[in-house]
């Protein structure tokens, strides 16, 4: 499921954005406490996981119990697992992903970079 984004086939409870957000929150908070230069979320196989990560960051930026320097300093990037040159592993079109990223983070205040991994080099052209 980590490769195709079909988490619900193994863990029905993590098929929703909220559950994936909770999954990433614990790890993100541990990393933020170390004042990193950047945080990478890699090998994301599906659109819903991307949405969960963005939702998490939006929520954390609104929280008053986190020092603002923790949420403004690290640069965040996402790397997506792609099945071919046009789709994520869950079959979401890359154009759909990019449109959704633009809708959720239009000024790039959260995500500073994107990339692909776990795909054939032939698909990177």
XYZ file of C-alpha atoms in Angstrom:
125
model
C 0.000 0.000 0.000
C 2.890 2.411 0.595
C 3.807 2.028 -3.060
C 0.396 2.435 -4.665
C -1.339 4.690 -2.136
C -4.122 2.209 -1.536
C -3.659 2.279 2.223
C -7.258 1.271 2.827
C -6.586 -2.239 1.512
C -4.338 -2.976 4.505
C -5.426 -0.326 7.011
C -9.033 0.801 6.409
C -8.665 3.407 9.157
C -6.002 5.400 7.264
C -7.797 5.872 3.993
C -8.972 9.376 4.926
C -7.059 12.654 4.886
C -7.479 13.083 8.667
C -5.858 9.759 9.460
C -2.943 10.382 7.111
C -2.549 13.833 8.622
C -2.293 12.280 12.099
C 0.249 9.778 10.777
C 2.517 12.586 9.536
C 1.938 14.961 12.453
C 3.921 13.075 15.086
C 6.954 12.759 12.834
C 6.741 16.352 11.657
C 6.599 17.727 15.199
C 9.634 15.672 16.221
C 11.550 17.049 13.237
C 10.441 20.638 13.875
C 11.756 20.451 17.444
C 15.241 19.982 15.957
C 15.029 23.244 13.941
C 15.788 21.648 10.557
C 16.728 23.626 7.466
C 14.210 21.606 5.484
C 11.758 18.748 5.710
C 11.150 16.296 2.891
C 8.131 14.077 2.451
C 9.262 11.442 0.016
C 7.781 8.656 -2.068
C 4.231 9.984 -1.806
C 2.163 7.627 -3.958
C -1.236 9.338 -3.900
C -3.002 12.676 -4.007
C -4.802 12.150 -0.688
C -1.480 11.907 1.168
C -0.320 15.155 -0.421
C -3.569 16.795 0.688
C -3.093 15.451 4.216
C 0.420 16.910 4.500
C -0.745 20.305 3.273
C -3.690 20.206 5.660
C -1.332 19.409 8.536
C 0.952 22.352 7.760
C -1.959 24.759 7.358
C -3.346 23.683 10.726
C 0.021 23.854 12.479
C 0.695 27.340 11.119
C -2.547 28.484 12.778
C -1.703 26.966 16.170
C -0.638 29.387 18.830
C 1.307 26.862 20.925
C 4.117 26.478 18.390
C 6.800 29.159 18.137
C 6.472 30.947 14.810
C 10.133 30.348 13.975
C 9.430 26.604 13.907
C 6.860 27.000 11.171
C 8.555 29.662 9.084
C 12.104 28.379 8.946
C 12.119 24.926 7.374
C 11.648 24.633 3.664
C 9.286 21.799 2.817
C 9.343 19.698 -0.308
C 7.480 16.675 -1.549
C 8.700 13.895 -3.764
C 6.112 11.759 -5.514
C 6.273 8.108 -6.525
C 5.194 7.833 -10.147
C 4.080 4.793 -12.104
C 4.954 6.405 -15.446
C 5.637 9.814 -16.934
C 2.097 11.068 -16.386
C 0.672 9.429 -13.229
C 1.299 8.933 -9.543
C 1.331 5.345 -8.337
C -2.361 5.633 -7.405
C -3.111 6.601 -11.029
C -3.724 10.298 -10.282
C -2.618 12.351 -13.270
C 0.399 14.545 -12.562
C -1.493 17.491 -14.050
C -4.275 16.894 -11.506
C -1.711 16.799 -8.703
C -0.115 20.057 -9.845
C -3.489 21.801 -10.119
C -4.408 20.607 -6.621
C -1.085 21.801 -5.190
C -1.720 25.201 -6.754
C -5.220 25.310 -5.239
C -4.068 24.307 -1.751
C -0.844 26.352 -1.660
C -1.192 29.070 -4.313
C 1.600 31.274 -2.992
C 3.966 28.349 -2.272
C 4.128 29.358 1.386
C 4.196 25.707 2.467
C 5.696 23.622 -0.317
C 8.937 25.025 -1.681
C 9.727 22.245 -4.123
C 8.444 19.059 -5.670
C 10.081 16.114 -7.363
C 9.658 12.492 -8.308
C 11.323 9.319 -7.099
C 10.886 5.586 -7.295
C 10.224 5.681 -11.001
C 12.086 4.675 -14.099
C 14.663 7.189 -15.297
C 12.967 6.991 -18.697
C 9.934 8.725 -17.169
C 11.911 11.722 -15.970
C 12.327 13.372 -19.354
